[in-house]
Short mmCIF file of C-alpha atoms and ligand atoms in Angstrom, two decimals:
data_model
loop_
_atom_site.label_atom_id
_atom_site.label_comp_id
_atom_site.label_asym_id
_atom_site.label_seq_id
_atom_site.Cartn_x
_atom_site.Cartn_y
_atom_site.Cartn_z
CA MET A 9 -3.62 -30.91 -35.55
CA THR A 10 -2.42 -30.25 -39.08
CA VAL A 11 0.63 -28.44 -40.30
CA ALA A 12 0.43 -25.72 -42.94
CA ARG A 13 3.53 -25.67 -45.08
CA ASN A 14 4.81 -22.26 -46.17
CA PRO A 15 4.35 -20.78 -48.64
CA LEU A 16 0.63 -21.38 -48.46
CA LEU A 17 0.34 -20.45 -52.15
CA PRO A 18 3.60 -20.99 -54.06
CA GLY A 19 4.25 -18.85 -57.11
CA CYS A 20 3.18 -15.32 -57.95
CA TYR A 21 0.41 -14.73 -55.39
CA PRO A 22 1.35 -11.36 -53.86
CA ASP A 23 -0.50 -8.95 -51.59
CA PRO A 24 -2.77 -11.57 -49.97
CA THR A 25 -5.94 -10.41 -48.27
CA ILE A 26 -8.02 -12.74 -46.12
CA CYS A 27 -11.38 -12.83 -44.37
CA ARG A 28 -13.46 -15.46 -42.59
CA VAL A 29 -17.16 -16.19 -42.94
CA GLY A 30 -18.36 -18.81 -40.47
CA GLU A 31 -15.97 -21.73 -40.90
CA ASP A 32 -14.68 -20.67 -44.32
CA TYR A 33 -11.68 -18.51 -45.10
CA TYR A 34 -11.38 -16.59 -48.35
CA LEU A 35 -8.18 -15.19 -49.81
CA VAL A 36 -7.50 -12.99 -52.86
CA THR A 37 -4.17 -11.89 -54.37
CA SER A 38 -2.94 -9.35 -56.99
CA THR A 39 -2.69 -10.24 -60.69
CA PHE A 40 -1.47 -7.12 -62.58
CA GLU A 41 -1.99 -7.55 -66.37
CA TYR A 42 -3.17 -11.17 -66.27
CA PHE A 43 -6.76 -12.18 -67.01
CA PRO A 44 -8.91 -13.38 -65.33
CA GLY A 45 -7.81 -11.19 -62.44
CA LEU A 46 -7.80 -11.54 -58.65
CA PRO A 47 -8.11 -15.28 -57.94
CA VAL A 48 -10.38 -16.21 -55.05
CA PHE A 49 -9.33 -19.12 -52.81
CA ARG A 50 -11.31 -20.87 -50.09
CA SER A 51 -10.14 -22.91 -47.14
CA ARG A 52 -11.85 -24.60 -44.20
CA ASP A 53 -8.76 -24.86 -42.08
CA LEU A 54 -6.13 -22.31 -43.30
CA VAL A 55 -4.03 -25.31 -44.45
CA SER A 56 -5.67 -26.55 -47.67
CA TRP A 57 -6.78 -24.00 -50.22
CA GLU A 58 -8.80 -24.41 -53.37
CA GLN A 59 -9.38 -21.79 -55.98
CA ILE A 60 -13.10 -21.15 -56.49
CA GLY A 61 -13.07 -18.36 -59.06
CA HIS A 62 -11.85 -14.89 -59.95
CA VAL A 63 -13.16 -11.43 -59.10
CA VAL A 64 -12.47 -10.04 -62.59
CA ASP A 65 -13.57 -12.60 -65.15
CA ARG A 66 -15.56 -10.95 -67.92
CA PRO A 67 -14.94 -8.28 -70.52
CA GLY A 68 -16.37 -4.91 -69.69
CA GLN A 69 -15.67 -5.15 -65.96
CA LEU A 70 -12.28 -3.40 -66.32
CA ASP A 71 -10.22 -2.28 -69.31
CA PHE A 72 -6.61 -3.51 -69.32
CA ASP A 73 -5.87 -2.92 -73.02
CA GLY A 74 -2.45 -1.37 -73.49
CA ILE A 75 -1.54 -1.51 -69.81
CA ALA A 76 2.09 -2.56 -69.61
CA SER A 77 3.34 -5.43 -67.49
CA SER A 78 3.34 -4.81 -63.72
CA GLY A 79 0.54 -2.29 -64.18
CA GLY A 80 -3.04 -3.48 -63.86
CA LEU A 81 -4.51 -4.91 -60.67
CA TYR A 82 -2.58 -4.07 -57.51
CA ALA A 83 -3.22 -5.09 -53.93
CA PRO A 84 -6.87 -5.90 -53.15
CA THR A 85 -8.70 -6.04 -49.80
CA LEU A 86 -11.49 -8.57 -49.24
CA ARG A 87 -14.05 -8.24 -46.45
CA HIS A 88 -17.45 -9.74 -45.68
CA HIS A 89 -20.27 -7.81 -44.04
CA ASP A 90 -23.96 -8.56 -43.65
CA GLY A 91 -24.02 -11.33 -46.27
CA VAL A 92 -22.04 -9.38 -48.87
CA PHE A 93 -18.39 -9.70 -49.93
CA TRP A 94 -16.70 -6.35 -50.54
CA LEU A 95 -13.51 -6.03 -52.51
CA VAL A 96 -11.54 -2.83 -53.02
CA CYS A 97 -8.55 -2.62 -55.32
CA THR A 98 -6.61 -0.36 -57.70
CA LEU A 99 -6.29 -0.54 -61.47
CA VAL A 100 -2.93 1.06 -62.31
CA ASP A 101 -1.99 2.35 -65.74
CA GLN A 102 1.58 3.57 -65.45
CA GLN A 103 1.46 5.22 -68.90
CA ASP A 104 -1.90 7.00 -68.54
CA ASP A 105 -2.91 8.07 -65.05
CA THR A 106 -6.31 9.26 -66.28
CA ARG A 107 -7.30 5.62 -66.60
CA GLY A 108 -7.97 3.30 -63.70
CA GLY A 109 -7.92 4.24 -60.03
CA ASN A 110 -9.49 2.76 -56.94
CA PHE A 111 -12.70 0.78 -57.21
CA LEU A 112 -15.11 -1.32 -55.20
CA MET A 113 -16.87 -4.52 -56.24
CA THR A 114 -19.37 -6.66 -54.36
CA ALA A 115 -20.65 -10.24 -54.58
CA THR A 116 -22.92 -12.46 -52.54
CA ASP A 117 -21.00 -15.53 -53.71
CA PRO A 118 -17.20 -15.04 -53.60
CA ALA A 119 -16.87 -17.46 -56.53
CA GLY A 120 -18.72 -14.83 -58.55
CA PRO A 121 -20.27 -13.17 -60.31
CA TRP A 122 -18.76 -9.99 -58.93
CA SER A 123 -20.32 -6.62 -59.71
CA ASP A 124 -18.97 -4.10 -62.16
CA PRO A 125 -16.59 -1.65 -60.46
CA GLY A 126 -17.83 1.39 -58.61
CA TRP A 127 -15.06 3.96 -58.95
CA LEU A 128 -13.92 5.78 -55.83
CA ASP A 129 -12.79 9.34 -56.13
CA VAL A 130 -9.46 8.90 -54.40
CA GLU A 131 -5.85 8.66 -55.54
CA GLY A 132 -3.15 6.23 -54.48
CA ILE A 133 -3.01 2.46 -54.05
CA ASP A 134 -3.70 -0.35 -51.57
CA PRO A 135 -7.27 0.58 -50.63
CA SER A 136 -8.86 -1.19 -47.67
CA ILE A 137 -12.28 -1.13 -46.06
CA PHE A 138 -13.32 -1.50 -42.41
CA PHE A 139 -16.85 -2.12 -41.12
CA ASP A 140 -17.14 -0.67 -37.61
CA ASP A 141 -19.55 -2.19 -35.11
CA ASP A 142 -21.59 1.04 -35.04
CA GLY A 143 -22.58 0.53 -38.69
CA ARG A 144 -20.13 3.08 -40.10
CA VAL A 145 -17.75 2.08 -42.89
CA TRP A 146 -14.23 3.44 -43.34
CA MET A 147 -12.05 3.35 -46.44
CA HIS A 148 -8.31 3.74 -46.17
CA GLY A 149 -5.35 3.54 -48.49
CA THR A 150 -1.93 4.98 -49.20
CA ARG A 151 -0.54 7.63 -51.54
CA PRO A 152 2.58 9.77 -51.96
CA ALA A 153 2.72 12.27 -49.09
CA ARG A 154 1.33 15.66 -50.16
CA GLU A 155 4.00 17.53 -48.24
CA PRO A 156 6.81 15.00 -48.03
CA GLU A 157 9.58 15.40 -45.50
CA TRP A 158 11.63 12.66 -47.13
CA HIS A 159 11.99 10.80 -50.43
CA ASP A 160 9.27 8.21 -51.19
CA GLN A 161 7.32 9.16 -48.09
CA THR A 162 3.72 8.02 -48.31
CA GLU A 163 0.70 8.77 -46.17
CA VAL A 164 -2.12 6.49 -45.09
CA TRP A 165 -5.51 8.24 -45.17
CA VAL A 166 -8.88 7.21 -43.79
CA ARG A 167 -12.28 8.52 -44.84
CA GLU A 168 -15.88 7.42 -44.30
CA LEU A 169 -17.75 5.52 -47.01
CA ASP A 170 -21.51 5.72 -47.36
CA PRO A 171 -22.41 2.04 -47.87
CA GLU A 172 -25.63 2.96 -49.69
CA THR A 173 -24.21 5.33 -52.31
CA LYS A 174 -20.75 3.70 -52.14
CA LYS A 175 -19.22 7.19 -52.18
CA LEU A 176 -16.68 8.68 -49.82
CA VAL A 177 -18.15 11.26 -47.47
CA GLY A 178 -16.92 13.63 -44.76
CA PRO A 179 -13.39 14.79 -44.05
CA GLU A 180 -10.27 12.85 -44.80
CA HIS A 181 -7.72 12.08 -42.09
CA VAL A 182 -4.05 11.34 -42.69
CA ILE A 183 -3.17 8.81 -39.97
CA TRP A 184 0.21 7.24 -40.69
CA ASN A 185 3.54 7.63 -42.52
CA GLY A 186 5.18 4.45 -41.24
CA ALA A 187 6.68 3.54 -37.90
CA LEU A 188 10.18 4.78 -38.69
CA ARG A 189 11.39 8.20 -39.75
CA ASN A 190 12.58 8.29 -43.36
CA VAL A 191 10.93 4.95 -44.05
CA VAL A 192 9.66 4.54 -47.60
CA TRP A 193 6.32 3.26 -48.76
CA ALA A 194 4.05 2.98 -45.76
CA GLU A 195 1.41 0.94 -47.60
CA ALA A 196 -0.99 -2.01 -47.46
CA PRO A 197 -2.94 -0.45 -44.56
CA HIS A 198 -5.70 -2.49 -42.92
CA LEU A 199 -7.87 -1.34 -40.00
CA TYR A 200 -9.35 -3.69 -37.39
CA LYS A 201 -11.14 -3.28 -34.07
CA VAL A 202 -10.10 -5.61 -31.28
CA ASP A 203 -11.56 -5.30 -27.76
CA GLY A 204 -12.75 -1.76 -28.47
CA THR A 205 -9.38 -0.50 -29.77
CA TYR A 206 -8.68 0.40 -33.41
CA TYR A 207 -5.56 -1.13 -34.94
CA LEU A 208 -3.78 -0.08 -38.11
CA LEU A 209 -1.58 -2.76 -39.65
CA ALA A 210 0.65 -1.48 -42.47
CA ALA A 211 3.68 -2.47 -44.47
CA GLU A 212 6.71 -0.24 -44.91
CA GLY A 213 10.16 -0.30 -46.48
CA GLY A 214 8.94 -1.16 -49.99
CA THR A 215 7.90 -4.54 -51.33
CA GLU A 216 11.45 -5.81 -51.71
CA PHE A 217 14.30 -6.59 -49.36
CA HIS A 218 13.41 -3.97 -46.70
CA HIS A 219 9.74 -4.89 -46.46
CA ALA A 220 8.30 -4.90 -42.94
CA VAL A 221 5.02 -5.05 -41.02
CA SER A 222 4.17 -2.41 -38.39
CA ILE A 223 1.20 -1.83 -36.11
CA ALA A 224 -0.35 1.22 -34.47
CA ARG A 225 -3.48 1.70 -32.35
CA ALA A 226 -5.98 4.39 -31.48
CA ASP A 227 -9.14 4.98 -29.46
CA SER A 228 -10.88 6.52 -32.46
CA VAL A 229 -10.91 5.20 -36.03
CA THR A 230 -9.59 8.50 -37.34
CA GLY A 231 -6.68 8.51 -34.87
CA PRO A 232 -4.38 9.68 -33.50
CA TYR A 233 -2.56 6.35 -34.00
CA LEU A 234 0.26 5.43 -31.68
CA GLY A 235 2.87 3.03 -33.04
CA ASN A 236 3.95 -0.05 -31.12
CA LYS A 237 7.38 0.40 -29.54
CA GLY A 238 8.32 -3.00 -30.96
CA ASN A 239 7.81 -1.91 -34.59
CA PRO A 240 8.36 -3.40 -37.05
CA ILE A 241 6.60 -6.45 -35.63
CA LEU A 242 7.78 -8.64 -38.51
CA THR A 243 10.54 -8.25 -41.07
CA HIS A 244 13.25 -10.43 -42.56
CA ARG A 245 15.58 -7.62 -43.61
CA HIS A 246 17.91 -8.17 -40.65
CA LEU A 247 18.40 -11.80 -41.79
CA GLY A 248 20.34 -10.71 -44.86
CA ARG A 249 19.98 -11.68 -48.48
CA GLY A 250 20.96 -15.30 -47.79
CA SER A 251 17.74 -15.91 -45.87
CA ASP A 252 15.43 -18.59 -47.29
CA VAL A 253 12.55 -16.10 -47.21
CA VAL A 254 13.05 -12.38 -47.87
CA GLY A 255 10.78 -9.38 -48.21
CA ALA A 256 8.18 -10.48 -45.63
CA GLY A 257 5.43 -7.87 -45.46
CA HIS A 258 2.01 -6.78 -46.68
CA ALA A 259 0.08 -8.64 -43.99
CA ASP A 260 -3.63 -9.05 -43.29
CA LEU A 261 -5.10 -10.41 -40.04
CA VAL A 262 -7.90 -12.89 -39.53
CA GLN A 263 -9.45 -14.35 -36.39
CA ALA A 264 -10.36 -18.03 -36.54
CA ALA A 265 -13.66 -19.39 -35.24
CA ASP A 266 -11.83 -20.68 -32.12
CA GLY A 267 -10.63 -17.15 -31.30
CA SER A 268 -7.01 -17.64 -32.46
CA TRP A 269 -5.36 -15.06 -34.74
CA TRP A 270 -3.42 -15.51 -37.95
CA ALA A 271 -1.80 -13.34 -40.59
CA THR A 272 -1.28 -13.90 -44.28
CA LEU A 273 1.55 -11.98 -45.88
CA LEU A 274 3.87 -11.98 -48.87
CA GLY A 275 7.50 -13.04 -49.06
CA MET A 276 9.98 -14.27 -51.65
CA ARG A 277 12.24 -17.34 -51.71
CA PRO A 278 15.53 -16.54 -53.48
CA TYR A 279 17.50 -19.34 -55.12
CA GLY A 280 20.63 -19.49 -57.27
CA GLY A 281 21.74 -16.15 -55.77
CA TYR A 282 19.48 -13.23 -54.89
CA HIS A 283 16.79 -13.99 -57.45
CA TYR A 284 13.21 -15.03 -56.79
CA ASN A 285 11.75 -16.27 -60.05
CA LEU A 286 8.57 -17.55 -58.40
CA GLY A 287 7.76 -13.98 -57.40
CA ARG A 288 6.10 -12.81 -54.24
CA GLU A 289 4.26 -15.73 -52.64
CA THR A 290 1.60 -16.05 -49.91
CA PHE A 291 2.68 -17.18 -46.42
CA LEU A 292 0.86 -17.86 -43.13
CA VAL A 293 2.05 -16.74 -39.69
CA PRO A 294 0.44 -17.37 -36.27
CA VAL A 295 -0.36 -14.31 -34.18
CA VAL A 296 -0.98 -13.89 -30.44
CA TRP A 297 -1.86 -10.77 -28.49
CA GLU A 298 0.27 -9.49 -25.63
CA ASP A 299 -0.39 -6.25 -23.72
CA GLY A 300 -2.89 -5.16 -26.35
CA TRP A 301 -0.53 -5.69 -29.30
CA PRO A 302 -0.25 -8.49 -31.85
CA VAL A 303 2.93 -10.63 -31.78
CA PHE A 304 3.70 -12.26 -35.15
CA ALA A 305 5.22 -15.76 -35.03
CA PRO A 306 5.67 -15.71 -31.21
CA GLY A 307 8.92 -17.28 -30.02
CA VAL A 308 10.25 -17.42 -33.57
CA GLY A 309 10.03 -13.86 -34.86
CA ARG A 310 10.18 -14.85 -38.53
CA VAL A 311 8.04 -16.62 -41.11
CA PRO A 312 8.14 -20.30 -40.10
CA ASP A 313 8.52 -23.11 -42.66
CA GLU A 314 5.61 -24.90 -41.04
CA VAL A 315 2.73 -23.60 -38.98
CA GLU A 316 0.68 -25.80 -36.67
CA VAL A 317 -3.03 -25.11 -37.02
CA PRO A 318 -4.64 -26.75 -33.96
CA PHE A 319 -8.18 -26.79 -35.32
CA ALA A 320 -7.28 -28.08 -38.77
CA GLY A 321 -7.62 -31.76 -37.92
CA GLN A 322 -11.22 -31.26 -36.80
CA VAL A 323 -12.64 -30.01 -40.08
CA ARG A 324 -13.20 -31.69 -43.39
CA PRO A 325 -10.01 -32.19 -45.40
CA GLY A 326 -9.50 -29.55 -48.05
CA VAL A 327 -8.06 -29.81 -51.50
CA ALA A 328 -4.28 -30.31 -51.62
CA GLN A 329 -2.39 -27.06 -51.19
CA GLY A 330 -0.58 -25.47 -54.10
CA SER A 331 -1.06 -26.74 -57.58
CA GLY A 332 -1.63 -30.02 -59.30
CA SER A 333 0.87 -32.03 -61.31
CA GLY A 334 0.27 -33.33 -64.81
CA VAL A 335 -1.92 -32.20 -67.65
CA VAL A 336 -3.40 -28.74 -67.10
CA ARG A 337 -6.84 -29.16 -68.66
CA PRO A 338 -8.72 -26.24 -70.18
CA ASP A 339 -11.12 -25.95 -67.24
CA ASP A 340 -8.20 -25.55 -64.77
CA LEU A 341 -8.47 -22.22 -62.93
CA ARG A 342 -4.69 -21.76 -63.17
CA TRP A 343 -4.89 -20.71 -66.83
CA THR A 344 -4.51 -17.03 -67.57
CA SER A 345 -4.30 -14.94 -70.67
CA LEU A 346 -3.13 -11.35 -70.91
CA ARG A 347 -5.55 -8.45 -70.39
CA ARG A 348 -8.59 -9.97 -72.09
CA PRO A 349 -10.42 -13.31 -71.97
CA ALA A 350 -8.78 -16.30 -73.65
CA ALA A 351 -12.14 -17.09 -75.29
CA GLU A 352 -11.37 -14.28 -77.76
CA PHE A 353 -8.58 -16.33 -79.37
CA SER A 354 -8.94 -19.88 -78.14
CA SER A 355 -11.32 -22.80 -77.77
CA ALA A 356 -10.92 -25.81 -75.53
CA ARG A 357 -10.52 -29.04 -77.44
CA GLY A 358 -10.05 -32.33 -75.56
CA ASP A 359 -7.15 -31.95 -73.14
CA GLY A 360 -5.84 -28.89 -74.97
CA TRP A 361 -6.61 -25.79 -76.91
CA ASP A 362 -7.09 -24.45 -80.39
CA LEU A 363 -5.25 -21.11 -80.47
CA ARG A 364 -6.39 -18.75 -83.20
CA MET A 365 -3.08 -17.18 -84.11
CA ARG A 366 -2.84 -13.40 -83.80
CA PRO A 367 -0.53 -10.87 -85.46
CA SER A 368 0.41 -9.43 -82.04
CA THR A 369 3.50 -10.75 -80.29
CA LEU A 370 4.49 -11.26 -76.68
CA GLY A 371 6.36 -7.97 -76.97
CA ASP A 372 3.14 -5.96 -77.32
CA PRO A 373 1.13 -4.76 -74.27
CA VAL A 374 -2.07 -6.17 -75.80
CA THR A 375 -3.69 -9.61 -75.89
CA PRO A 376 -1.52 -11.93 -77.95
CA ALA A 377 -2.68 -15.54 -78.40
CA PHE A 378 -1.07 -16.59 -75.10
CA LEU A 379 -2.23 -18.94 -72.35
CA GLY A 380 -0.04 -19.68 -69.37
CA VAL A 381 0.24 -20.71 -65.75
CA ARG A 382 2.43 -19.48 -62.93
CA GLN A 383 5.80 -21.14 -62.36
CA GLN A 384 5.16 -22.41 -58.83
CA HIS A 385 8.18 -24.68 -58.36
CA LYS A 386 11.86 -23.99 -58.95
CA ASP A 387 12.33 -27.48 -60.41
CA VAL A 388 9.63 -28.20 -62.95
CA ASP A 389 9.08 -29.63 -66.41
CA VAL A 390 6.50 -27.88 -68.55
CA ARG A 391 5.68 -29.62 -71.81
CA ALA A 392 3.40 -28.51 -74.61
CA THR A 393 2.61 -30.65 -77.63
CA VAL A 394 1.75 -28.33 -80.50
CA ARG A 395 0.76 -28.85 -84.09
CA ALA A 396 0.12 -26.19 -86.74
CA ALA A 397 0.26 -25.73 -90.50
CA LEU A 398 2.34 -22.57 -90.16
CA GLY A 399 2.59 -19.93 -92.83
CA ALA A 400 5.81 -18.05 -93.54
CA GLY A 401 7.01 -16.14 -90.49
CA GLU A 402 4.47 -17.71 -88.15
CA ASP A 403 5.47 -19.15 -84.77
CA VAL A 404 3.90 -21.43 -82.23
CA GLY A 405 5.83 -21.89 -79.04
CA LEU A 406 6.36 -22.08 -75.34
CA THR A 407 7.48 -19.04 -73.34
CA VAL A 408 8.84 -18.27 -69.90
CA ARG A 409 7.39 -14.83 -69.34
CA GLN A 410 8.28 -11.99 -67.03
CA SER A 411 6.92 -9.15 -69.19
CA GLU A 412 6.67 -7.79 -72.72
CA ASP A 413 10.32 -6.86 -72.60
CA ASP A 414 11.72 -9.86 -70.76
CA HIS A 415 10.89 -13.43 -71.69
CA VAL A 416 12.35 -16.44 -73.45
CA ARG A 417 10.65 -18.40 -76.20
CA VAL A 418 11.21 -21.77 -77.80
CA PHE A 419 9.08 -22.05 -80.91
CA VAL A 420 8.40 -23.86 -84.14
CA THR A 421 8.49 -21.45 -87.03
CA GLY A 422 7.28 -21.66 -90.60
CA ALA A 423 8.87 -20.57 -93.86
CA ASP A 424 7.70 -20.98 -97.44
CA GLY A 425 8.86 -24.10 -99.24
CA GLU A 426 10.75 -25.69 -96.33
CA LYS A 427 10.44 -29.42 -95.79
CA GLU A 428 11.83 -29.40 -92.25
CA ARG A 429 10.47 -27.65 -89.24
CA ARG A 430 12.73 -25.11 -87.62
CA VAL A 431 12.79 -24.71 -83.85
CA VAL A 432 14.32 -21.52 -82.49
CA ALA A 433 15.09 -20.30 -78.96
CA VAL A 434 15.10 -16.55 -78.36
CA HIS A 435 15.76 -14.46 -75.27
CA ARG A 436 14.11 -11.06 -75.26
CA GLN A 437 15.98 -9.07 -72.63
CA GLY A 438 15.10 -5.45 -71.95
CA GLY A 439 13.27 -5.47 -75.30
CA ILE A 440 16.30 -6.68 -77.30
CA GLU A 441 16.11 -10.12 -78.90
CA THR A 442 18.98 -12.61 -79.08
CA THR A 443 18.73 -15.99 -80.77
CA LEU A 444 20.14 -18.61 -78.42
CA GLY A 445 19.86 -21.74 -80.51
CA GLU A 446 18.19 -23.42 -83.45
CA LEU A 447 17.56 -26.92 -84.70
CA SER A 448 15.60 -28.68 -87.41
CA LEU A 449 13.09 -31.43 -86.89
CA ALA A 450 12.16 -33.95 -89.51
CA GLY A 451 8.51 -34.38 -90.37
CA GLY A 452 5.76 -32.53 -92.13
CA ALA A 453 4.47 -29.14 -91.09
CA ALA A 454 1.34 -30.48 -89.45
CA GLU A 455 2.97 -33.22 -87.35
CA PRO A 456 3.09 -32.59 -83.61
CA VAL A 457 6.16 -31.20 -81.85
CA THR A 458 6.72 -31.36 -78.12
CA LEU A 459 8.35 -28.25 -76.64
CA THR A 460 9.68 -28.43 -73.10
CA VAL A 461 10.87 -25.94 -70.52
CA SER A 462 12.83 -27.88 -67.96
CA ALA A 463 13.71 -25.65 -65.02
CA ARG A 464 16.29 -26.89 -62.51
CA GLY A 465 16.86 -23.97 -60.26
CA GLN A 466 18.15 -21.12 -62.40
CA ASP A 467 18.95 -23.34 -65.40
CA TYR A 468 16.05 -23.31 -67.82
CA SER A 469 16.62 -25.87 -70.58
CA LEU A 470 14.52 -25.39 -73.69
CA LEU A 471 13.95 -28.62 -75.59
CA ALA A 472 12.11 -29.79 -78.69
CA GLY A 473 11.31 -33.10 -80.33
CA ALA A 474 8.88 -34.76 -82.68
CA ALA A 475 6.16 -36.40 -80.63
CA ASP A 476 7.77 -39.87 -80.53
CA GLU A 477 11.41 -38.70 -80.27
CA GLU A 478 13.75 -37.97 -77.37
CA PRO A 479 13.73 -34.17 -77.19
CA ALA A 480 16.93 -32.28 -78.04
CA THR A 481 18.18 -29.21 -76.19
CA VAL A 482 17.76 -26.02 -78.21
CA ALA A 483 19.26 -23.72 -75.57
CA VAL A 484 19.84 -23.32 -71.84
CA VAL A 485 18.91 -19.97 -70.35
CA ASP A 486 20.11 -18.46 -67.07
CA GLY A 487 16.90 -17.72 -65.15
CA ARG A 488 18.68 -15.00 -63.17
CA ALA A 489 18.02 -12.68 -66.12
CA LEU A 490 14.27 -13.16 -65.84
CA ASP A 491 13.18 -12.46 -62.28
CA SER A 492 12.03 -9.07 -61.05
CA VAL A 493 15.36 -8.45 -59.27
CA ALA A 494 16.93 -8.41 -62.75
CA THR A 495 14.09 -6.84 -64.72
CA GLY A 496 12.18 -4.64 -62.27
CA GLY A 497 8.43 -4.97 -61.86
CA PHE A 498 6.30 -6.86 -59.39
CA LEU A 499 5.84 -10.27 -60.96
CA GLY A 500 7.01 -13.85 -60.79
CA LEU A 501 7.33 -15.96 -63.91
CA TRP A 502 4.62 -17.54 -66.01
CA ILE A 503 5.13 -20.43 -68.45
CA GLY A 504 2.71 -20.69 -71.35
CA VAL A 505 1.92 -21.40 -74.97
CA TYR A 506 1.53 -18.75 -77.65
CA ALA A 507 0.98 -18.39 -81.40
CA THR A 508 1.88 -15.34 -83.45
CA SER A 509 2.12 -14.38 -87.11
CA ASN A 510 4.55 -11.57 -86.17
CA GLY A 511 2.39 -8.81 -87.60
CA ARG A 512 1.08 -10.52 -90.75
CA PRO A 513 -2.60 -11.18 -91.40
CA THR A 514 -3.29 -14.81 -90.47
CA ALA A 515 -6.02 -17.41 -90.21
CA THR A 516 -3.78 -20.16 -88.81
CA ILE A 517 -5.06 -22.26 -85.96
CA ALA A 518 -2.36 -23.63 -83.69
CA ARG A 519 -3.40 -26.75 -81.89
CA VAL A 520 -2.06 -27.30 -78.38
CA GLU A 521 -2.76 -30.98 -77.91
CA ARG A 522 -1.77 -30.99 -74.27
CA PHE A 523 0.07 -28.90 -71.74
CA GLU A 524 1.71 -30.54 -68.77
CA TYR A 525 3.08 -28.95 -65.61
CA VAL A 526 5.14 -31.49 -63.65
CA PRO A 527 7.06 -30.38 -60.55
CA VAL A 528 10.23 -32.40 -60.01
CA ALA A 529 10.58 -33.67 -56.45
C1 LIG B 13 1.24 -3.16 -53.91
C2 LIG B 13 1.97 -2.35 -52.91
C3 LIG B 13 3.36 -2.50 -53.36
O1 LIG B 13 0.07 -2.54 -54.28
O2 LIG B 13 3.44 -3.29 -54.46
O3 LIG B 13 5.46 -1.55 -53.36
C4 LIG B 13 2.22 -3.18 -55.06
N1 LIG B 13 4.31 -1.82 -52.89
O4 LIG B 13 1.68 -2.71 -51.61
C5 LIG B 13 1.98 -4.25 -56.05
O5 LIG B 13 2.02 -5.55 -55.49
#
C-alpha cells in the first residue's frame, strides 16, 4: 500500500485527463500560451508520475504567434484505442476567432512524436472522445447554448466521428446543460460506458470557486441523459473560501487494472488570503460505484490530502512525484518558452543557457527570449546566475510571470559609459509599470550576477548580488497582485529568465550560467 499525496502534480497543471494502457497510466494537462504544450506524464501506480514528453513540441504543429496569455491550448482529452493514443483539444485565440478551434492528434508512443492536428469542424471548447464497444466513436464537447435560457448557459453536444476520415458525421445531439438550473459553464464533458450504461461526467459552475462535478447516465450514447439525484457528486464550494482546496472540478475517470476506479481533477490551494498563485493543480480522488452511480471520495466527500492506493506497493517504484530540487538543467522537461520553441533564441551550454537577446519584451504576446518553469511550491528560492556584456537599454533578468500584463522582473540593465551594474525591480500590473527598487553592484559588465526570487508565501523578495557576495534585497512584492484571482485568466505563476533589448536591434548573448529551483521545507 502506498499513499498518494495531493496534489498529484503541484503547480499549474489544470484540466487533467487520464487513461490507462495495461499497467501504465498517462495524464495530460492544459498549457495555454506556453511551449512545448500539453505535457504527458506516465505512472505505474497513480502515485509517482514522471513526465515523458509533450504533445505539441515542434514548430508547424500549431501556430500560437500573437495569442495572448490564457489563450492557446485549453483542456485536452487523452484516450487509447487499438494501439493508438488519441488526443483532442482546443486552440483558443481570444482576439481572432477565425484562428484555432478543435483538433485531433494521434501517436503510437505517448512520448511522441504526435501527429499534426486534424481540425474538427465544430465550435466550442473541452472536446472529448469516446470509443464504444461496437466500434463507433463519439466526439463531445461544450459551447455556449444556441438558445440560452440563462446567462452563461452552455450545452454539451455529442456527434459521431468517422475514425478513418477523422471527420464528424451524422446528426448532432445536445445532451446536457448541467445538473442545476441556471448553472453556468457545463463543461469538461467525458463519456464512459460502464456495465452497458453510458455515463456523462461534466463540470459546472465555472472553473473558479463554484466549480463542481456532476454525473448523468443514459441507455443510448446520444441520450436522453438522466442526472444523478445526488448531483453535484463533488464540489468544495460549500466549504467556503477558507478551505485548503477550492474549485474542485473538471474530473476524468480511469479504471485501474484491479478493477478499482479513480478520478483526476483540478483544484486550487489558496494561501495568504483567497489567492492561489500556484494555479489550478492536479488532484487524485478514489471512486466507488453504488446503485449504478459513481461516489467520489466515499466517506469523505471532498478531495483528501492523501489517497491510499492499495496496488501501488506491488509495482515498480516510480519517479518521485512533483518536481526536483536544485539546478534545472537544459534537458529538464519542466522548461518552457512562450509560443515557439526555445531553440529559436537559446542554446544549452553546460548547466545553463545562452540566450540570444531579442528586441521583444515580456509585455508582448510573441516569443521573447524567455525560459521558465512553473512555481510549484509556495515557499521556494529560484536563483539564476547571469552574465552579459549589455548594451545601452538592454536587460537580463528573472521574472515571476502571470501574463504579458502582469509580472514582476528583477534585472541587470546596461547603459553607455557606466562602470557599475544597475539592478532594477519592476512590477508590471495591468500593463502599467512601476519601479519598486534599484541598486548598484560593483564589478565589470561581464562579471556574473546572481538574481534570486525568494517566495515565502505571498512575500516575493527579489534579490541580487555579485556571484561571491551575499545578495541584497532590491524589492519585496506582494504576490497577491499576481495570481489569477487578482489578474483574471487561467494560469498559475511561472518563474524564469529573460533577455531583452527593449525594442532596439541587438546581437547580445546573455549567458545563464545556472538556474536553480529549491523548494523550502
Ligand atoms: C477549460 C474549461 C474552463 O477549457 O477553463 O472555465 C478552461 N472553464 O473547462 C481552461 O482551463
